[in-house]
Coordinates of N, CA, C and O in Angstrom, one line a residue:
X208 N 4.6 -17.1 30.3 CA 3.6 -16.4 29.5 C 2.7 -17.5 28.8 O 3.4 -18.4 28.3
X209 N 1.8 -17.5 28.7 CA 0.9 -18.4 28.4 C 0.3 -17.8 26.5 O -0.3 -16.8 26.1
X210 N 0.8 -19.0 26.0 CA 0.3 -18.6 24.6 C -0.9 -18.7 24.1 O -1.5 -19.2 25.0
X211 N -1.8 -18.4 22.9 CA -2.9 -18.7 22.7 C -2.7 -20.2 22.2 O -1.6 -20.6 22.3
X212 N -3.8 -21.2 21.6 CA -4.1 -22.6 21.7 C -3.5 -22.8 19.9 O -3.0 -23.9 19.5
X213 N -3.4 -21.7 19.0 CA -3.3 -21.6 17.8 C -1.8 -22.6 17.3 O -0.8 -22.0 16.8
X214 N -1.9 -23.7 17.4 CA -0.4 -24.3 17.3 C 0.2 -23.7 16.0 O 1.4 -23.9 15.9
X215 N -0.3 -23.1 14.9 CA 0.2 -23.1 13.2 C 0.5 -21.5 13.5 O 1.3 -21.0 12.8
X216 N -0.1 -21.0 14.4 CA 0.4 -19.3 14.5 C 2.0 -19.5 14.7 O 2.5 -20.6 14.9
X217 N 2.7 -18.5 14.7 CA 4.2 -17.9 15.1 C 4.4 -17.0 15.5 O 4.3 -15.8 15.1
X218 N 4.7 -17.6 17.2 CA 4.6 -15.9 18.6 C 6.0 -15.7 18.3 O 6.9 -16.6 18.2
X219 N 6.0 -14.4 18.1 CA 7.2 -13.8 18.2 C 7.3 -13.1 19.6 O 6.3 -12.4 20.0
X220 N 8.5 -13.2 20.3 CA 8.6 -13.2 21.9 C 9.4 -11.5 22.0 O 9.7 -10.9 21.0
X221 N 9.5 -11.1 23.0 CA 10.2 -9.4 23.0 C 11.6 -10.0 23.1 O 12.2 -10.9 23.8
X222 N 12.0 -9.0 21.9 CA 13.5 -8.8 21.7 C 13.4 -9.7 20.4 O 14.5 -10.1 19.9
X223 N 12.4 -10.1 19.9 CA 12.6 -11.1 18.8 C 12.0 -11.0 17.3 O 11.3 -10.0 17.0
X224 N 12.1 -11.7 16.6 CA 11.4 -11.3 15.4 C 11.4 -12.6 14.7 O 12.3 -13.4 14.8
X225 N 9.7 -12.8 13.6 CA 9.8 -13.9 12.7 C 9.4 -13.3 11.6 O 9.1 -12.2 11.4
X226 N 9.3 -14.5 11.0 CA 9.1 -14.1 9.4 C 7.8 -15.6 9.0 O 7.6 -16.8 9.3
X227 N 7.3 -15.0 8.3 CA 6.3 -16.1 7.6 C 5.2 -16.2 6.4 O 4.5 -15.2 6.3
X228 N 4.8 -17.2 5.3 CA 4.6 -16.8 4.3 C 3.4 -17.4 4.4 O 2.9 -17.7 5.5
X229 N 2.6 -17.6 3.1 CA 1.7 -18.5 3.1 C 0.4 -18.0 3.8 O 0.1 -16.9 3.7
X230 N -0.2 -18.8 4.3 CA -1.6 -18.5 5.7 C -1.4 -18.5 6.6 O -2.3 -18.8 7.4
X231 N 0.4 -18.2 7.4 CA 0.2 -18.8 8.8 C 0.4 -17.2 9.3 O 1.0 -16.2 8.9
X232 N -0.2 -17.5 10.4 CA -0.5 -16.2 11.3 C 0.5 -16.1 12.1 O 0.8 -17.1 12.8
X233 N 1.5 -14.6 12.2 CA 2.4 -14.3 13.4 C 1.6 -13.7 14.1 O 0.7 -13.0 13.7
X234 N 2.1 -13.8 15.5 CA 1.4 -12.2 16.5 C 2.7 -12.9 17.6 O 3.5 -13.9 17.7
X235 N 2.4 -11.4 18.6 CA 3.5 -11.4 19.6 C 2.2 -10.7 20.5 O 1.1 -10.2 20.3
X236 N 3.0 -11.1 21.8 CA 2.0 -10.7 23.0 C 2.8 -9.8 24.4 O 3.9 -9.8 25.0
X237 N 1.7 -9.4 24.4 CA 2.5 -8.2 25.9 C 3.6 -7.1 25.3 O 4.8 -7.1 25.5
X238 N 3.0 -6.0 24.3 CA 3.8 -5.6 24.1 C 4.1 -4.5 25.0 O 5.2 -3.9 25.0
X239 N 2.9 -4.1 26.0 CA 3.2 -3.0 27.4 C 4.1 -1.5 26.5 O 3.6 -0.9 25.6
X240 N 5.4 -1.3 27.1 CA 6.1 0.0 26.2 C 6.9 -0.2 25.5 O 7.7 0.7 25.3
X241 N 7.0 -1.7 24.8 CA 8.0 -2.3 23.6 C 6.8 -1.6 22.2 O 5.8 -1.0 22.4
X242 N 7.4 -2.0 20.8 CA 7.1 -1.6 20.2 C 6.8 -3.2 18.9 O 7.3 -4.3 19.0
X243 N 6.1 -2.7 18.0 CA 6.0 -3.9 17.3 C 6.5 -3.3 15.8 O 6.1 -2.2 15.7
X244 N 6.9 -3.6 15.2 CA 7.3 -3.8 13.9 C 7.0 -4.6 12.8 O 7.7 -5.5 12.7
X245 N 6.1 -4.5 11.9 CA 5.2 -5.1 11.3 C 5.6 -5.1 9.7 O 5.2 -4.0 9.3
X246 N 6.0 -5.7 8.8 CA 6.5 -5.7 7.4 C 5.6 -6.5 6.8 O 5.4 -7.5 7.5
X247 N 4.8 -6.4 5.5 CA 3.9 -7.4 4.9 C 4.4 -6.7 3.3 O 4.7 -5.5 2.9
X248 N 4.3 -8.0 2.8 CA 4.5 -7.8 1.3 C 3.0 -8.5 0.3 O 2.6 -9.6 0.0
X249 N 2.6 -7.3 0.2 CA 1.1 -8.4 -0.6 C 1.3 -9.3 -2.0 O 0.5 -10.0 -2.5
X250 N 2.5 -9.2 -2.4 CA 2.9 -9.8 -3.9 C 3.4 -11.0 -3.6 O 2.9 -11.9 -4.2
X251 N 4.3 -11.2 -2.8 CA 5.2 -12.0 -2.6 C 3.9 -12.8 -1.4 O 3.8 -14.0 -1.5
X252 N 3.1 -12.3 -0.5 CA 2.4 -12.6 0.6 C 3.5 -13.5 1.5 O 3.5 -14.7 1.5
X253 N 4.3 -12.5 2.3 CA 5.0 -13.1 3.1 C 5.0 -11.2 4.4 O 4.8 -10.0 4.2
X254 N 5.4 -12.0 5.3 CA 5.4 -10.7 6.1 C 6.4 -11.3 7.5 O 7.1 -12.4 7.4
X255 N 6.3 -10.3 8.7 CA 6.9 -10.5 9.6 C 6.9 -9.5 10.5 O 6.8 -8.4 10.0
X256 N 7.1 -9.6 12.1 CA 7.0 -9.0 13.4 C 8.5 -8.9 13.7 O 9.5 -9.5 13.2
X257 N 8.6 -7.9 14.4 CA 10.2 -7.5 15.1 C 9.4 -7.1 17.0 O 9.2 -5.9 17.2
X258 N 9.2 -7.5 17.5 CA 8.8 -6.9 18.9 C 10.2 -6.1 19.8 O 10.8 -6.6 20.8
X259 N 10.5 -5.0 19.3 CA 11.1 -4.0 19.6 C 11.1 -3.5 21.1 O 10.1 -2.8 21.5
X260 N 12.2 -3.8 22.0 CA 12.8 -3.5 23.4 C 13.4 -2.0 23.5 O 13.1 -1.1 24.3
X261 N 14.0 -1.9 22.7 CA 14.5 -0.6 23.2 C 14.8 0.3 22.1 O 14.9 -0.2 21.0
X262 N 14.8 1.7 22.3 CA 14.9 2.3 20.9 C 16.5 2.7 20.3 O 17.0 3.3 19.4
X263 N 17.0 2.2 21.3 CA 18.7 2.5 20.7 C 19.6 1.5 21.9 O 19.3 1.1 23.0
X264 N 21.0 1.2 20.7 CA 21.8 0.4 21.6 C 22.3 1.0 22.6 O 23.0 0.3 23.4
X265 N 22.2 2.0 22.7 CA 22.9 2.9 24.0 C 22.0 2.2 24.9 O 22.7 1.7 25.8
X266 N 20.9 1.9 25.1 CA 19.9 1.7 26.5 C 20.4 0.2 27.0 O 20.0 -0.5 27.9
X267 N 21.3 -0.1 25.9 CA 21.4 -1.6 26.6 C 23.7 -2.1 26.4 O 24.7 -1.8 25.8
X268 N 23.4 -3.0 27.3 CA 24.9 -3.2 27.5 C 25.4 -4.6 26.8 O 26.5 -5.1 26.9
X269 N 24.3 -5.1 26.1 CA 24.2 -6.2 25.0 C 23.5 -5.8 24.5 O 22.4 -5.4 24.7
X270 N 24.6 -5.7 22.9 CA 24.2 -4.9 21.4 C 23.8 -5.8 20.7 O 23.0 -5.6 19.7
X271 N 24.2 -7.2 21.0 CA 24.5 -8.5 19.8 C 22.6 -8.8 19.2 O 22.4 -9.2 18.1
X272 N 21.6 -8.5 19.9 CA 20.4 -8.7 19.3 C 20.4 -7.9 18.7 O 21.0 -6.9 19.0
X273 N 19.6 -7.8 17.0 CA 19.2 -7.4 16.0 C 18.1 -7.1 16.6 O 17.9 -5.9 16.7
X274 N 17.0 -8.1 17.2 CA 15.2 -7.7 17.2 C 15.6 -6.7 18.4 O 14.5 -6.1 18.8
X275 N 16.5 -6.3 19.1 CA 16.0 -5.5 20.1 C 15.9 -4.0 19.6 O 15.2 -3.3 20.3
X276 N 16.3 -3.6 18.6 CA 16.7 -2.3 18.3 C 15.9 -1.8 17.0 O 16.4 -2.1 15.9
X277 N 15.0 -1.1 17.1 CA 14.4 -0.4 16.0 C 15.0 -0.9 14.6 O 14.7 -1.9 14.0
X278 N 16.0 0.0 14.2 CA 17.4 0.0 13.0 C 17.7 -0.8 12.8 O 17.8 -1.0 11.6
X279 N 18.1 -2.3 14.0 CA 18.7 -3.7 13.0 C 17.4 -4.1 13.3 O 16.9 -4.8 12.4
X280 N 16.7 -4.0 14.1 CA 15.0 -5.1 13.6 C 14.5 -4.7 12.5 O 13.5 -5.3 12.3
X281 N 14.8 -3.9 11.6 CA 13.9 -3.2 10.5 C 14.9 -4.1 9.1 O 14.4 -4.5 8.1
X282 N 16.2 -4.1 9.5 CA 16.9 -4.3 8.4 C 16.8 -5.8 8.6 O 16.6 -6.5 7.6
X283 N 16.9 -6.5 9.7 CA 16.9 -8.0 9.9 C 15.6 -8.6 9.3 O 15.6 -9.9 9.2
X284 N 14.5 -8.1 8.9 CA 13.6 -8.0 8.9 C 13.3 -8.3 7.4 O 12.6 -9.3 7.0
X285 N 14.1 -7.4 6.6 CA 13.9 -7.7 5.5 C 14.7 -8.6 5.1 O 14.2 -9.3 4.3
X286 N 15.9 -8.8 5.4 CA 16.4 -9.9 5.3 C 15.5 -11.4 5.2 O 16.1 -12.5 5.2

């Protein structure tokens, strides 16, 4: 996958999630029929991406990712 040229951005990849404060820009790419997950705090000015695989651990046979799953990307998230 070819990223954009932006070295100070933070790609967050599918099944994955970041977190970031300050001016730096997250984005994720290709999200096709994954989902994105987006949290921003305007006080604190910190936010973060979850790029969401599947919508429940039932669809998958490795549970151990947090970012894959709606419910722990949401809670991992705020963390």
């Amino acid at each position: 996958m070819m990223m954009p040229a932006d070295s100070a951005a933070l790609y967050v990849g599918v099944a994955d999630l970041g977190a970031a404060s300050g001016e730096r820009t997250i984005a994720t790419l290709g999200l096709g029929s994954c989902v994105a997950l987006v949290l921003h705090d305007r006080k604190e000015f910190v936010g973060g991406i979850a790029h969401v695989l599947l919508p429940g651990p039932e669809y998958s046979t490795d549970q151990s990712n947090a970012a894959k799953f709606p419910a722990t990307a949401i809670e991992a998230l705020l963390r």
